[in-house]
CSV table of C-alpha atoms in Angstrom, one decimal:
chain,number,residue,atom,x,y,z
Y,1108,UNK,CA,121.0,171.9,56.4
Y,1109,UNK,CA,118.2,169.7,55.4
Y,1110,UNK,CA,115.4,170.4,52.9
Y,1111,UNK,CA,112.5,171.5,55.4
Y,1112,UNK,CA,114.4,174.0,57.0
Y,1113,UNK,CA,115.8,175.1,53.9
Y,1114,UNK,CA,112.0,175.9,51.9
Y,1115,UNK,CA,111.0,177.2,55.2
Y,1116,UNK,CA,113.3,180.1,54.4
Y,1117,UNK,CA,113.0,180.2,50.6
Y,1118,UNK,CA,109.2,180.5,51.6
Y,1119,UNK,CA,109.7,184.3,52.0
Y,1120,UNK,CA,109.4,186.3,49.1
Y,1121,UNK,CA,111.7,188.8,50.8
Y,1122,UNK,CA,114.2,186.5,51.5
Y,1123,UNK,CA,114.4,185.5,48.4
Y,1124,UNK,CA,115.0,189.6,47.4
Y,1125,UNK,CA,117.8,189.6,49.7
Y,1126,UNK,CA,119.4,186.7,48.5
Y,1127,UNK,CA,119.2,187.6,45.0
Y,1128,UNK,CA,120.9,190.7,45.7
Y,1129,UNK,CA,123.8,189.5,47.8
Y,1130,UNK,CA,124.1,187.2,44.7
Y,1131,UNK,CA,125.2,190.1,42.2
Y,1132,UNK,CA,127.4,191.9,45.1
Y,1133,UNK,CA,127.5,191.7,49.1
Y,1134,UNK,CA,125.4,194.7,51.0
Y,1135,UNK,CA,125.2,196.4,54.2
Y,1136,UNK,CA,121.6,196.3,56.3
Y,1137,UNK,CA,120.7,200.0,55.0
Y,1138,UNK,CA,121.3,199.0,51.5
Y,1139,UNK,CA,119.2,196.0,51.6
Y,1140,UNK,CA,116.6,198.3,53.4
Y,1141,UNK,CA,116.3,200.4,51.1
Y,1142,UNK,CA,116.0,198.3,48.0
Y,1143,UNK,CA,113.5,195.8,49.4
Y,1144,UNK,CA,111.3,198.5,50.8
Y,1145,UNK,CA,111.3,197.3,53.7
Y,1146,UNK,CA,112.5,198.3,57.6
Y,1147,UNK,CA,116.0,197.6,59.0
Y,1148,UNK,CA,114.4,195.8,61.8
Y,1149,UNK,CA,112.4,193.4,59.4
Y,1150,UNK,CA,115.7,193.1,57.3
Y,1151,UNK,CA,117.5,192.2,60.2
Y,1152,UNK,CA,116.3,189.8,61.3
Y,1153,UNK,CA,115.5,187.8,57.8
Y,1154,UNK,CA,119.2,188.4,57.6
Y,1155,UNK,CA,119.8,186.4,61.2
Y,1156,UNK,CA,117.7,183.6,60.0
Y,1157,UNK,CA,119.8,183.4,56.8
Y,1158,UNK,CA,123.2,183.8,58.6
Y,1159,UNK,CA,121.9,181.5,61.5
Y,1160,UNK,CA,121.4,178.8,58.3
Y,1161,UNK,CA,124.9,179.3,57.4
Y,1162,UNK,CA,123.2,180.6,54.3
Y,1163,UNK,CA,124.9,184.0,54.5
Y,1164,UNK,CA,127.6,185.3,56.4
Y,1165,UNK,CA,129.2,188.7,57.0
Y,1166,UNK,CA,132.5,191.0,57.1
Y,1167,UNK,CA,133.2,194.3,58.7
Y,1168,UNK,CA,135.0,196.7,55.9
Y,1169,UNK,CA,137.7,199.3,56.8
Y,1170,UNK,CA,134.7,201.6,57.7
Y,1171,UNK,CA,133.4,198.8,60.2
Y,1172,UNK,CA,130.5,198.9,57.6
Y,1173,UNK,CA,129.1,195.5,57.9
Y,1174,UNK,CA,128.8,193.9,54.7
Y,1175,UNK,CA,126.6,190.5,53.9
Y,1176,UNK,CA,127.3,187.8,51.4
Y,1177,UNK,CA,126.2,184.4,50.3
Y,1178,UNK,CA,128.6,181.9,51.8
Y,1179,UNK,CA,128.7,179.3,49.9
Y,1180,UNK,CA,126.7,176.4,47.9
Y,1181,UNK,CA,123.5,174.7,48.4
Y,1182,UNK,CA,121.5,173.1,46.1
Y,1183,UNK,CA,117.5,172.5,46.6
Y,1184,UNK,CA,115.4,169.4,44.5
Y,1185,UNK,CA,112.4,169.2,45.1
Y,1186,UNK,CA,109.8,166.4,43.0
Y,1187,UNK,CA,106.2,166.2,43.3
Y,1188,UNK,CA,104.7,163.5,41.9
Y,1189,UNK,CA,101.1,161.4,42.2
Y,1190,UNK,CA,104.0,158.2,43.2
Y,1191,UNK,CA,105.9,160.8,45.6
Y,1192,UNK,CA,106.4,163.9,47.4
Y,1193,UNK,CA,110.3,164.2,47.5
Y,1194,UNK,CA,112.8,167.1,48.5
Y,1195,UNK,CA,116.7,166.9,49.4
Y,1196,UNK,CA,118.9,170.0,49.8
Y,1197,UNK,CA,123.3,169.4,49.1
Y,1198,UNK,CA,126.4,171.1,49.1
Y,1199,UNK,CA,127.9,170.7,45.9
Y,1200,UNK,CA,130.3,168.1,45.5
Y,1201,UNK,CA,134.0,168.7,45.9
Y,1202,UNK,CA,136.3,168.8,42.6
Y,1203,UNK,CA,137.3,165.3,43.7
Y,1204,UNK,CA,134.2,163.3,43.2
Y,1205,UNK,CA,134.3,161.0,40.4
Y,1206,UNK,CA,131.3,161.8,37.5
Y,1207,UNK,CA,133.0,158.5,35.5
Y,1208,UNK,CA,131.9,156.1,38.5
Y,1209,UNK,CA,128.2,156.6,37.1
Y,1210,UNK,CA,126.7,153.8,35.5
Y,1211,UNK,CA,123.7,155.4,34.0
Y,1212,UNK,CA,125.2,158.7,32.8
Y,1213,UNK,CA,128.3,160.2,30.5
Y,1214,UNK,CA,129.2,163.7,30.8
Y,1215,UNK,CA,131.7,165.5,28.2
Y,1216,UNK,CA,132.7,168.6,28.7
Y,1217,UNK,CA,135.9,170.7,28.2
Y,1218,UNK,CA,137.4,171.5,31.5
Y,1219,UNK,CA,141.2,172.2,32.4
Y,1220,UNK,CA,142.8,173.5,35.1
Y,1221,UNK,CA,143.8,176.5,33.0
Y,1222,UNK,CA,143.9,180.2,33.7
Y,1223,UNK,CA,143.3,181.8,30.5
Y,1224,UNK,CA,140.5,183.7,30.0
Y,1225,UNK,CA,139.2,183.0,26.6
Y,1226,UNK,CA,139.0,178.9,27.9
Y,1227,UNK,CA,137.7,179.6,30.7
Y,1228,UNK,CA,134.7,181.7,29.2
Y,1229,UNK,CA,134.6,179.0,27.3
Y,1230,UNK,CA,134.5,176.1,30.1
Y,1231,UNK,CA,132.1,178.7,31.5
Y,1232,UNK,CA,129.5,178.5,28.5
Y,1233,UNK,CA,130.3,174.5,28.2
Y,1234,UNK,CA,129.1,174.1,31.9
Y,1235,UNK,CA,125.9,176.3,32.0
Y,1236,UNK,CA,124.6,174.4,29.2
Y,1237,UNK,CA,125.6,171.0,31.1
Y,1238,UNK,CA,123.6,172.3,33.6
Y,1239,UNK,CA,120.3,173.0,31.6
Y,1240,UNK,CA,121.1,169.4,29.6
Y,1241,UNK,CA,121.4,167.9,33.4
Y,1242,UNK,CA,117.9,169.8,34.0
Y,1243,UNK,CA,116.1,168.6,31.1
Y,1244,UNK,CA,117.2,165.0,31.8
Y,1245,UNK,CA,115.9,165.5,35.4
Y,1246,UNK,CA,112.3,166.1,34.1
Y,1247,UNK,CA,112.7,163.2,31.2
Y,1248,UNK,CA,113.5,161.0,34.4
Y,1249,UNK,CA,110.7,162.1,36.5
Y,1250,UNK,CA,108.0,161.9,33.7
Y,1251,UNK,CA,109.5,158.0,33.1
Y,1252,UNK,CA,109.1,156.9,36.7
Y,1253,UNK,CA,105.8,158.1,36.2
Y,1254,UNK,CA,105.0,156.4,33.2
Y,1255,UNK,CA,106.7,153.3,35.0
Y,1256,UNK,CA,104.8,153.6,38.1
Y,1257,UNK,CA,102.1,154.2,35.9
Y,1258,UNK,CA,102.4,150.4,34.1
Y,1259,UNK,CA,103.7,148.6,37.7
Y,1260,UNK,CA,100.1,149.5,39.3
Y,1261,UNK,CA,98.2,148.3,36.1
Y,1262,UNK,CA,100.2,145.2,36.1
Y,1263,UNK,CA,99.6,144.7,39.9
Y,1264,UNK,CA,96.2,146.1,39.3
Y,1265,UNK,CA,95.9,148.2,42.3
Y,1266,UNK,CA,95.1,151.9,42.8
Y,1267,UNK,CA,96.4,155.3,43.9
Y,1268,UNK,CA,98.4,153.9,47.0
Y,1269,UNK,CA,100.8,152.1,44.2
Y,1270,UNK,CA,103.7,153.7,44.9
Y,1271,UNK,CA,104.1,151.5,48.1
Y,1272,UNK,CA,103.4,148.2,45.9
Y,1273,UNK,CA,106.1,149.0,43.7
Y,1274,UNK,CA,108.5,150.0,46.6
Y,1275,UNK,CA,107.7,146.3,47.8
Y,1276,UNK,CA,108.1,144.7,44.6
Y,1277,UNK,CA,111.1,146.5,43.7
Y,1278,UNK,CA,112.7,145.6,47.1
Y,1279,UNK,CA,112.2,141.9,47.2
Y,1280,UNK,CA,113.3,141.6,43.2
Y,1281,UNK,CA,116.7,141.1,44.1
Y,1282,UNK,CA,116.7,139.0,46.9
Y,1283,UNK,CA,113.9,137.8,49.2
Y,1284,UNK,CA,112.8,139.0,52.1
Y,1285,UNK,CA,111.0,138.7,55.2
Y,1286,UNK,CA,108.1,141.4,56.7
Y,1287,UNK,CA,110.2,142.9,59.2
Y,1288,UNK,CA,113.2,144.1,56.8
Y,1289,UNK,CA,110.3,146.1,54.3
Y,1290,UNK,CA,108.9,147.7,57.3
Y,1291,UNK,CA,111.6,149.0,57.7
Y,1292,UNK,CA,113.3,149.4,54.2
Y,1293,UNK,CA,110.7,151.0,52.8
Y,1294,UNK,CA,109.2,152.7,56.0
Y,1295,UNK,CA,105.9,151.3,56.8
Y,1296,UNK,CA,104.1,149.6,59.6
Y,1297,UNK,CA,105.1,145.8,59.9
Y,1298,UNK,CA,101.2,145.2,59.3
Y,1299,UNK,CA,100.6,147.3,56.3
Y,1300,UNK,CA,102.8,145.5,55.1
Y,1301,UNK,CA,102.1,141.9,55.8
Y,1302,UNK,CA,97.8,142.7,54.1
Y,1303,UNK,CA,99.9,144.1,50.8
Y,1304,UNK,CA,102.1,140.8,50.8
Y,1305,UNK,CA,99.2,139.0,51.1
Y,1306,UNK,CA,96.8,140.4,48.7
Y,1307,UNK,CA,99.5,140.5,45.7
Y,1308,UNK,CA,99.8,136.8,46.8
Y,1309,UNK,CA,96.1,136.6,46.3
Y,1310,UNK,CA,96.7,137.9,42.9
Y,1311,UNK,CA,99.9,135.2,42.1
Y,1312,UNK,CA,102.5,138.3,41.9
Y,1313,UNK,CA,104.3,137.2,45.1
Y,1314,UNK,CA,105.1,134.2,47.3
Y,1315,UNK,CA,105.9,133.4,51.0
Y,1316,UNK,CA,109.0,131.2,50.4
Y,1317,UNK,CA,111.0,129.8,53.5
Y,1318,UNK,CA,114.0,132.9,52.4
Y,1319,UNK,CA,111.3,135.3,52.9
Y,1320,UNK,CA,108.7,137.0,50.3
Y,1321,UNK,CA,109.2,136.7,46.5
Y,1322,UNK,CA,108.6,137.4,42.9
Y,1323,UNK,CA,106.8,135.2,40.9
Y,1324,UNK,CA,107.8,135.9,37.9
Y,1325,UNK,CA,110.4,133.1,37.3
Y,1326,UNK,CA,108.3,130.5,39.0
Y,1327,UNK,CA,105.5,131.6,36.0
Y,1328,UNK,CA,108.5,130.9,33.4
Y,1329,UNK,CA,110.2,127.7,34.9
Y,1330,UNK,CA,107.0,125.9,36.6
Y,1331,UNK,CA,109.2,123.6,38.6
Y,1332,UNK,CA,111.9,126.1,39.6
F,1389,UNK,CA,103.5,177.7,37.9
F,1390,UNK,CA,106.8,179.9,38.1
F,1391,UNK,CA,109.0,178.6,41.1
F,1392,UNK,CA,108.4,181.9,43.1
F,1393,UNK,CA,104.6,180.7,43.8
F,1394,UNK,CA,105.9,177.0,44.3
F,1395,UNK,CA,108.7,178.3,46.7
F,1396,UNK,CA,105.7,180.3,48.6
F,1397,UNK,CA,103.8,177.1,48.8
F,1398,UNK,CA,106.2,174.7,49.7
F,1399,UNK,CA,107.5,177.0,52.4
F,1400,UNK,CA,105.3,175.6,54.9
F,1401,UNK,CA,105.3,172.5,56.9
F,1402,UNK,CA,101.8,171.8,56.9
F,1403,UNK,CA,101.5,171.5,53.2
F,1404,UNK,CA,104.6,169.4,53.0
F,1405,UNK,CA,103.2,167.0,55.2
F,1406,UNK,CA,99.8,167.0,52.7
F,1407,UNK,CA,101.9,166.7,50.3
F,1408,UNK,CA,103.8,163.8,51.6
F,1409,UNK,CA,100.5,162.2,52.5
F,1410,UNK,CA,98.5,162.1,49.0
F,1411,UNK,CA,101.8,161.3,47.4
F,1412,UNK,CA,100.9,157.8,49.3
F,1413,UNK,CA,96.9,157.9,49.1
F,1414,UNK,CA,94.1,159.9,48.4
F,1415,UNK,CA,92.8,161.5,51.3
F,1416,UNK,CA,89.6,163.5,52.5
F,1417,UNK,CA,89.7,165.9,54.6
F,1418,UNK,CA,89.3,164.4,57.6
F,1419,UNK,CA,91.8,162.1,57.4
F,1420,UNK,CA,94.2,164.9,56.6
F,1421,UNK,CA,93.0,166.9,59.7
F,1422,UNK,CA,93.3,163.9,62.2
F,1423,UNK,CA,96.6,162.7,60.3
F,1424,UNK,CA,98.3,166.3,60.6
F,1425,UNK,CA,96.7,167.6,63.8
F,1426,UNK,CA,95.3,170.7,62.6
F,1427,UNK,CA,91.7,171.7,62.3
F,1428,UNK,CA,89.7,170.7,59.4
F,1429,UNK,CA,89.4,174.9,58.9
F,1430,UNK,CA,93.0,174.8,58.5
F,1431,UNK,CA,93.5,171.6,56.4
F,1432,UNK,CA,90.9,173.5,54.1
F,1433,UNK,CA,92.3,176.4,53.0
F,1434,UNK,CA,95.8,174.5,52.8
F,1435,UNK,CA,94.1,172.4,50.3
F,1436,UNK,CA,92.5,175.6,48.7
F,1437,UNK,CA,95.9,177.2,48.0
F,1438,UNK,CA,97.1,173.8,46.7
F,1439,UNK,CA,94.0,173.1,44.6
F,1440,UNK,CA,94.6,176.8,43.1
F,1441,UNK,CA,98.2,176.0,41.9
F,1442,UNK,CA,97.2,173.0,40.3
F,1443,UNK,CA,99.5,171.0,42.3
F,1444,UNK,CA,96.0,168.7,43.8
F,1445,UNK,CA,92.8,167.9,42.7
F,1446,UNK,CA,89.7,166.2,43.9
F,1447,UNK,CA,87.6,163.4,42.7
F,1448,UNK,CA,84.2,162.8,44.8
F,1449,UNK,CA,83.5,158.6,45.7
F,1450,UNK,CA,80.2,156.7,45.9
F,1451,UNK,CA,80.1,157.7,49.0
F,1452,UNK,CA,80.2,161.6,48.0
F,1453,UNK,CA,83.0,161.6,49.7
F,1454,UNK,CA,85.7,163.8,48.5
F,1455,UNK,CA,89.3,162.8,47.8
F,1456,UNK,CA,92.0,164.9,47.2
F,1457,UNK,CA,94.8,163.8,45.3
F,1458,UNK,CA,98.5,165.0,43.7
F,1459,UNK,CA,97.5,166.5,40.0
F,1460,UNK,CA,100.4,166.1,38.5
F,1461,UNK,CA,104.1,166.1,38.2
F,1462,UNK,CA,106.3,169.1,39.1
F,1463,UNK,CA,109.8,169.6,39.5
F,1464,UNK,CA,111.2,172.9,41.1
F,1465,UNK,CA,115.3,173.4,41.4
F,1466,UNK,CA,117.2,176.0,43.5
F,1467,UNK,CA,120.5,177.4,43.2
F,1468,UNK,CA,122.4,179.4,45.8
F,1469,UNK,CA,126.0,180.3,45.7
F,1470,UNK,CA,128.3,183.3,45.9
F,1471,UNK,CA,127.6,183.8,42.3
F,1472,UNK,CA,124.4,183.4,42.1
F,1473,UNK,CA,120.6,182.8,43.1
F,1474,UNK,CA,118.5,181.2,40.7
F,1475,UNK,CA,115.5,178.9,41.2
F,1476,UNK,CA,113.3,177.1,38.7
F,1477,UNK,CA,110.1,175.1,38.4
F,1478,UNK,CA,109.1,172.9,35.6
F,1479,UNK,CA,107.0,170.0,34.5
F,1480,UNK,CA,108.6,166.8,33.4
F,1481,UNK,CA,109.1,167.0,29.3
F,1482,UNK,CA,107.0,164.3,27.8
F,1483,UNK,CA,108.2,161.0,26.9
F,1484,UNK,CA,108.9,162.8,23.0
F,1485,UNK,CA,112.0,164.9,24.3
F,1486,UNK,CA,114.8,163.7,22.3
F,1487,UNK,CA,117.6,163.4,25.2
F,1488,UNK,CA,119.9,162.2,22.4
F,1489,UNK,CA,120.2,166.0,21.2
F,1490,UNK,CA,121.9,166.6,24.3
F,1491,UNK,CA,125.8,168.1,23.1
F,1492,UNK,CA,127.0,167.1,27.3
F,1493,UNK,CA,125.4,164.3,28.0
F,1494,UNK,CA,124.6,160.9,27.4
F,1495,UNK,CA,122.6,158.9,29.3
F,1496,UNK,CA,122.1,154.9,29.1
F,1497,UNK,CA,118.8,153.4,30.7
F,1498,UNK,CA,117.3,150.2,30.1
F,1499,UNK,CA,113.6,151.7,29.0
F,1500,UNK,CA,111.0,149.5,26.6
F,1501,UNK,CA,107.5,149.3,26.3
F,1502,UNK,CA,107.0,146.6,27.9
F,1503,UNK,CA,104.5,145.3,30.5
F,1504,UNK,CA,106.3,142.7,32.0
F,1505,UNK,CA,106.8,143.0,35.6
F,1506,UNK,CA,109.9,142.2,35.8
F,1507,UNK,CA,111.4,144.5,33.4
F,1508,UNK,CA,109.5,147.3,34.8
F,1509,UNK,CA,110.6,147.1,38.3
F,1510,UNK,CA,113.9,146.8,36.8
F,1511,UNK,CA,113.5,150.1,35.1
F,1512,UNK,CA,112.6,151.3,37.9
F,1513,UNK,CA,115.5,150.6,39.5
F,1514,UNK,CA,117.7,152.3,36.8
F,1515,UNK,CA,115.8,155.0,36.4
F,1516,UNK,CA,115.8,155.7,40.2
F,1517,UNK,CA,119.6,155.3,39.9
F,1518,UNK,CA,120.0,157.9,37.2
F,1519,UNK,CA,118.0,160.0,39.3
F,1520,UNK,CA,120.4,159.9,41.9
F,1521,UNK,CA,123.5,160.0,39.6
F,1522,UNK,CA,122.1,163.5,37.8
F,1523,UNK,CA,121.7,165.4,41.3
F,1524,UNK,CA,125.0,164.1,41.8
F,1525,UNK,CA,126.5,165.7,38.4
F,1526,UNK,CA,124.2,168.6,38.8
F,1527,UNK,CA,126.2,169.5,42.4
F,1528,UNK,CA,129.4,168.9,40.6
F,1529,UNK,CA,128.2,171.5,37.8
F,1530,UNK,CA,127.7,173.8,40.5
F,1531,UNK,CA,131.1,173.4,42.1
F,1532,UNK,CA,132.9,173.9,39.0
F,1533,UNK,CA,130.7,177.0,37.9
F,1534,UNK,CA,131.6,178.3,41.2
F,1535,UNK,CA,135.6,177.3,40.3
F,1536,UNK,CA,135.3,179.0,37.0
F,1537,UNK,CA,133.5,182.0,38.8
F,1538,UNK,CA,136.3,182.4,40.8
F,1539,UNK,CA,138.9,182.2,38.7
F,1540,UNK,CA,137.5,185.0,36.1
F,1541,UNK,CA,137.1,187.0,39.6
F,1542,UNK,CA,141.0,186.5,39.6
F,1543,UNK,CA,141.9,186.6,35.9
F,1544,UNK,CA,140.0,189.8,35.6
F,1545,UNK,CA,141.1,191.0,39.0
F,1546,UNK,CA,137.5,192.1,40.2
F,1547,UNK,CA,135.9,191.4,43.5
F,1548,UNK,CA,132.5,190.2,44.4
F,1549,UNK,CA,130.4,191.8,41.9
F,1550,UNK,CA,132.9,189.1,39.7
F,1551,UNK,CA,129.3,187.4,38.2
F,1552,UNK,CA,128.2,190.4,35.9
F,1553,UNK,CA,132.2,190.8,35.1
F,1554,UNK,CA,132.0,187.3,33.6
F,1555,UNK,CA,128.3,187.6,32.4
F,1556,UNK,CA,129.4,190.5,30.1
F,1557,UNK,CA,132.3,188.6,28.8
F,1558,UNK,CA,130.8,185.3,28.0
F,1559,UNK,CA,128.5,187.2,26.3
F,1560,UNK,CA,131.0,189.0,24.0
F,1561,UNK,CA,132.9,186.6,23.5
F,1562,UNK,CA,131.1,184.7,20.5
F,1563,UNK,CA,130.9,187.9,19.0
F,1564,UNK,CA,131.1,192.0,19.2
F,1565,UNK,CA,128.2,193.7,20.9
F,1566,UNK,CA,127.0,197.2,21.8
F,1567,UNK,CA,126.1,198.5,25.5
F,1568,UNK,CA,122.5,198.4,24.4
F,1569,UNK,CA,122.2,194.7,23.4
F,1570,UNK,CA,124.5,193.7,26.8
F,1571,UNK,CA,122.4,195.6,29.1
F,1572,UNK,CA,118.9,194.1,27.2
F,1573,UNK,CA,121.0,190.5,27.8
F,1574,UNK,CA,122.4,190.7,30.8
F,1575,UNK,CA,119.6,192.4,32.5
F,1576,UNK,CA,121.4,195.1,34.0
F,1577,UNK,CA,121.2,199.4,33.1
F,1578,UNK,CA,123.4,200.6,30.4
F,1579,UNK,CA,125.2,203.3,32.8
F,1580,UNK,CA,126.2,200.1,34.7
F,1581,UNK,CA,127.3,197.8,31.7
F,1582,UNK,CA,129.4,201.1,30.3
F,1583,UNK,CA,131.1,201.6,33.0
F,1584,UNK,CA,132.2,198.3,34.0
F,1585,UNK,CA,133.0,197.7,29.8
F,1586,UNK,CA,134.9,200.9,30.5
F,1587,UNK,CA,137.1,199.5,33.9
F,1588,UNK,CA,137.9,196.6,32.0
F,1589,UNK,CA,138.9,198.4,29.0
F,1590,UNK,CA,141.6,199.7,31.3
F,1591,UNK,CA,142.7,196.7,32.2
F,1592,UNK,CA,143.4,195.9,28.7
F,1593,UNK,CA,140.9,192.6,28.8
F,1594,UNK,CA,137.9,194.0,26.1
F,1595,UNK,CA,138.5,197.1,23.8
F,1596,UNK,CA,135.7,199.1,21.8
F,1597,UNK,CA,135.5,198.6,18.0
F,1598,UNK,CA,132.9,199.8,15.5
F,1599,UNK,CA,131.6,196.0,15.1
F,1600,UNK,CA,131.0,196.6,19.2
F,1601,UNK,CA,132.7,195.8,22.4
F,1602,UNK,CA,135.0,192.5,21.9
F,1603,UNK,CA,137.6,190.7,23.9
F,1604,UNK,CA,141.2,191.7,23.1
F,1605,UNK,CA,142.7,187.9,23.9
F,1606,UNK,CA,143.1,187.6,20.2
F,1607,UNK,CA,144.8,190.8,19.8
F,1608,UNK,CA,147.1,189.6,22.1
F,1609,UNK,CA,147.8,186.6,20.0
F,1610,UNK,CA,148.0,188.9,16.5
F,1611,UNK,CA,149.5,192.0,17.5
F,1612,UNK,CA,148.4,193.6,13.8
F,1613,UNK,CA,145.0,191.7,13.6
């Protein structure tokens, strides 16, 4: 499910109840009803918003009491930033994905495919503070993309709509490129983009070459490259 | 903020698409109104509720025209699986936090105060990578939490309420407690924490002492210990 339709749910403070609950065991409507305070009816029907998210789903017991639990995984980001408003929503990756494939990032933790209980209480503690470590480095990130933005837009020596410089810059560093491919890279209109080109070309940061728009930065270093 | 609040704000479609606009350029109100398609009335009290939770502020032009902009950086993370819900807001940690304390994880970014150009879009660049390869490792976190989970669930031969089952033990294992320090810890009433210390006990997994409750895996290992 995507991330808009996914805050649009965790928007409810009684959802949010419900799902908390159904975390520590799985409950039936009256149950729920009860211990939110709140009417069947009203439960209900947060409940078919949930289920209708794939959020939640349900079983009938021997008593055909109907019984609701959490289904399965999601996981919600969401950054705000002056340089961005970001949010994405996943399903944890499977077992089989490959944390070693990362350029940027070394995990170590003790995990085996093991079924005793002391080790796996222990893989248990292990993980949880992976996850908090994983948190932590998540803010560090955020505050240094700041700080980065932060520099790119005094270098450039533009204002607050410098997020979309350094989207620009950033794009054309590796190769050039022409108006029409940043339009649509970095999702703007063809002309907004074309006055930005032009006025960091004003300013001797870029250059119209015949492969497209370009650094300057190794023309300032090799004058005759 | 606490993430409840951010959750409540975020849960609506209008302030998203604020938010998504200022994160580009400062706005008035206006421009927000005609941009969105709601009334200024409207765009207004948005901006009120945002202004409140710090998340925006304002600066007034030559003009006396009033801009609103994003305030500052915020990070909010939600959790929802079988096991658990859990969600959590936070502002970046300041370029001081020492990542190298981390005991999981190491993380290897090209980062120097510099004011080159160059070097700073490439940071960009890697930082926006490790930003990608973190919410990758933090969804493979979650999966094997959720593993783990379930194979407690199994090893102590428990259903659905399996979380508080493996809460309680992780939280003995390190060392003997009493009911009245697990139910402070784990956040659940003592009847509860007895009972289910009790179920267990029959199941030969923990065993009261006069230090407090402790796993028997050891015992199994040193018959006479």
């Amino acid at each position: 499910m995507d991330s808009a339709a996914l805050l649009d749910l965790l928007g409810n403070e009684n959802r949010r109840r419900i799902l908390r609950l159904l975390a520590r065991k799985p409950c039936y409507v009256t149950e729920i009803s009860e211990y939110l305070g709140v009417s069947p009816k009203a439960v209900i029907e947060h409940l078919r918003k949930l289920e209708d998210a794939g959020l939640i789903e349900s079983h009938v017991d021997e008593q055909r009491r109907k019984y609701f639990h959490i289904a399965r995984n999601v996981r919600l980001e969401v950054n705000v930033s002056p340089y961005g408003f970001a949010s994405k929503s996943a399903y944890p990756a499977n077992s089989s994905f490959d944390i070693t494939t990362c350029r940027h990032l070394t995990l170590d933790v003790s995990w085996s495919d093991t079924d005793d209980l002391d080790e796996l209480l222990h893989a248990l503690e292990d993980l949880e503070q992976l996850e908090n470590e994983l948190s932590l480095a998540q803010r560090w990130v955020q505050g240094r993309l700041c700080d980065v933005l932060d520099r790119i837009s005094e270098n450039v020596g533009t204002g607050p709509e410098s997020r979309i410089y350094a989207d620009l810059l950033a794009s054309i560093r590796s190769e050039p490129k022409s108006v029409g491919d940043l339009s649509e890279e970095i999702d703007a209109p063809r002309e907004v983009v074309a006055e930005l080109l032009e006025s960091m070309a004003d300013e001797g940061i870029v250059r119209r070459t015949e492969r497209g728009w370009e650094l300057t930065t190794e023309a300032e270093t090799e004058p005759n490259g």
